[in-house]
XYZ file of C-alpha atoms in Angstrom:
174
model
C -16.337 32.353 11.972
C -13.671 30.789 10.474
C -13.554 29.777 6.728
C -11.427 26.623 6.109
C -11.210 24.036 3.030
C -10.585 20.336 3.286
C -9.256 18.497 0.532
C -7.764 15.448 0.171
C -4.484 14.478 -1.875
C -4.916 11.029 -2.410
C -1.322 10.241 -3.630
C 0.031 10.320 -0.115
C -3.033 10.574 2.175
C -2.978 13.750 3.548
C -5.906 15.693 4.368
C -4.844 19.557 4.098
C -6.650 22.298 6.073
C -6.377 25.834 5.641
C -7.602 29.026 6.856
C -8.221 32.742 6.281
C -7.813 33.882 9.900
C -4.158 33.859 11.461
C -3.356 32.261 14.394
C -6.533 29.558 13.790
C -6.304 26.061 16.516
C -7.837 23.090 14.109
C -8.492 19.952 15.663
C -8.748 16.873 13.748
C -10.402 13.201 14.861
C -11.570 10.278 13.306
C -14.902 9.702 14.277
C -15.987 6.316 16.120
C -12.776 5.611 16.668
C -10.578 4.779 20.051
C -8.184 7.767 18.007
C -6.723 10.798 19.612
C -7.698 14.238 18.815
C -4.980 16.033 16.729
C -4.132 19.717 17.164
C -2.861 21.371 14.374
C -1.839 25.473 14.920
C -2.371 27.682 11.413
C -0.546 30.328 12.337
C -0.943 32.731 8.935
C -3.906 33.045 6.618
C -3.999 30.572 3.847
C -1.475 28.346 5.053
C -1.690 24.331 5.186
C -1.789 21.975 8.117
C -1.120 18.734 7.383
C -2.799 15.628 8.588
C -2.204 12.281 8.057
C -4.680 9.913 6.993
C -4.292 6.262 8.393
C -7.393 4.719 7.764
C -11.124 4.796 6.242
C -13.419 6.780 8.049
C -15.221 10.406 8.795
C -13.278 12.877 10.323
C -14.913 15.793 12.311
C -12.657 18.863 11.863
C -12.829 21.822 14.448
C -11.641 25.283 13.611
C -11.248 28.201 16.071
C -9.779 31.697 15.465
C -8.263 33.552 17.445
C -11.701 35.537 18.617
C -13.490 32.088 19.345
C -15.422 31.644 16.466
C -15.827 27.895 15.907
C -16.430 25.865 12.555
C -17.120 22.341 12.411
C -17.159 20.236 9.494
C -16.641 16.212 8.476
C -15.146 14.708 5.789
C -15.535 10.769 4.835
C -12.590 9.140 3.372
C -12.844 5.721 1.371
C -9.999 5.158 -0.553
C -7.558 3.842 0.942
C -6.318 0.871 -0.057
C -4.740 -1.336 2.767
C -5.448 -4.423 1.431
C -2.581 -7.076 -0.254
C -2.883 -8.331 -3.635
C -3.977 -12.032 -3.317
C -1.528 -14.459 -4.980
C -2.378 -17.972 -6.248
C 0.144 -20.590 -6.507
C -0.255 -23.087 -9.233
C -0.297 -26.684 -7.926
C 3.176 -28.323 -8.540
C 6.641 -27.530 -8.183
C 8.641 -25.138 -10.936
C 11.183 -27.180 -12.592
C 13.987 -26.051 -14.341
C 17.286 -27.573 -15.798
C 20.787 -26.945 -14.230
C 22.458 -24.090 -15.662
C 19.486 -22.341 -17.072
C 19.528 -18.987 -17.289
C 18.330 -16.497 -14.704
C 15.047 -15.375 -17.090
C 14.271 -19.069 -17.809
C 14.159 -19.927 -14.028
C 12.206 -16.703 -13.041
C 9.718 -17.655 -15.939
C 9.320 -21.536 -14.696
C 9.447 -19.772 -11.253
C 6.166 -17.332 -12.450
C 4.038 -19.421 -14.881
C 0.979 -19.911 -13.578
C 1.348 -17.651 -10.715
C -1.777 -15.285 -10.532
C -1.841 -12.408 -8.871
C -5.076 -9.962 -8.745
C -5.696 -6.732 -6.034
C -8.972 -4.870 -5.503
C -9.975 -2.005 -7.446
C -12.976 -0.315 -8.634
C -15.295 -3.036 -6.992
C -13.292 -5.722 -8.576
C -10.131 -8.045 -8.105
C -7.465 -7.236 -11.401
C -4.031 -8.004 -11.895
C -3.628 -3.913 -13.285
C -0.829 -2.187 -11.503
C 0.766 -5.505 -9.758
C 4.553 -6.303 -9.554
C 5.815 -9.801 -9.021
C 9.525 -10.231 -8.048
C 11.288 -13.016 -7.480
C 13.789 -13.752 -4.897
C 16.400 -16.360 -6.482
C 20.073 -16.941 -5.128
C 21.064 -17.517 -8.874
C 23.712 -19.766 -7.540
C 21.341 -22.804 -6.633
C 20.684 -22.678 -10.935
C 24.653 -24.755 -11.031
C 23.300 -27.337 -8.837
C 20.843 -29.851 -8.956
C 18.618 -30.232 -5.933
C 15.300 -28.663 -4.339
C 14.986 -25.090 -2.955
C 12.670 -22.703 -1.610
C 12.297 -19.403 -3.672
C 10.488 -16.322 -2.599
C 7.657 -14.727 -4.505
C 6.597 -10.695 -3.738
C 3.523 -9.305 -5.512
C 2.971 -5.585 -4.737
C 0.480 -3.211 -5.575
C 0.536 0.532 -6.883
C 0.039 1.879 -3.442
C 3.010 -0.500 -2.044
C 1.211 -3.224 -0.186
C 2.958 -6.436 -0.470
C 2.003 -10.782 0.000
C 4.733 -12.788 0.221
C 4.280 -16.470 -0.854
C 6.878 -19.250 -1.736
C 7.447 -22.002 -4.186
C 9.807 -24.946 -4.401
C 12.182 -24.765 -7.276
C 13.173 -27.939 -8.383
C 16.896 -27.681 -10.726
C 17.183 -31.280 -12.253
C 20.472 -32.468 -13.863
C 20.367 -33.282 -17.819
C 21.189 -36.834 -16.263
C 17.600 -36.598 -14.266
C 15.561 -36.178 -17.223
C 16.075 -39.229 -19.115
């Protein structure tokens, strides 16, 4: 039969198969799934087949050589991480004066903003980006607008939110 190893690179979710027989048909599934079968064709000794990994599961793996010989083997994946960072808004409007600066609008834009993503059992803020989308020009003129908030995680899965921006006028505050 057919020897083949399995492993999994997490960074970009492929599952790699290889064997020692040439010319070696592997087919790949995801068990209890509505998922095609994937053929994958080794056609030298201890070269990789890629497959890509799309979601959590087992996945039966079926290698044949060239003679017949048949090997089956499953692997259970549980790591991947599909799930957007959850952003809370703080209650309120940011408020900034006309003519602040880009950083002071972004920060009155941001405070109080949480964002938190699940890892290791638990929801963290670790390894979260928050950008802001802000048409600096709107900072020159007093008025209400509607900014756009993106928090990412370290795998690239993104929640979009927004918040009103209010710029008041020196004139305003007083």
């Amino acid at each position: 039969a057919t020897n083949y190893v399995a492993a999994v690179r997490k960074d970009d979710f492929l599952l790699q198969v290889t064997t020692d027989e040439a010319n070696t048909k592997v087919v790949i599934a995801e068990e209890n799934s509505n998922s095609k079968e994937t053929e994958l064709s080794i056609e030298s000794a201890s070269v990789y087949a890629d497959y890509r990994i799309s979601n959590n599961g087992t996945y039966k793996i079926i290698a044949t050589d060239k003679y017949g010989n048949t090997g089956v083997s499953r692997i259970t994946i549980g790591f991947l991480d599909k799930d957007a960072p959850r952003v809370t808004l703080p209650s309120g409007d940011a408020v900034v004066l006309e003519g602040c600066s880009t950083e002071d609008a972004r920060a009155a834009i941001t405070k109080g903003v949480e964002v938190q993503d699940y890892a290791k059992g638990g929801y963290s803020n670790n390894g979260c980006k928050l950008e802001v989308e802000l048409d600096e020009s709107v900072l020159e003129t007093p008025g209400s607008y509607i900014v756009k908030l993106i928090a990412s995680d370290e795998v690239g899965n993104k929640t979009q939110k927004t918040r009103r921006l209010k710029v008041m006028s020196a004139e305003d505050t007083y």
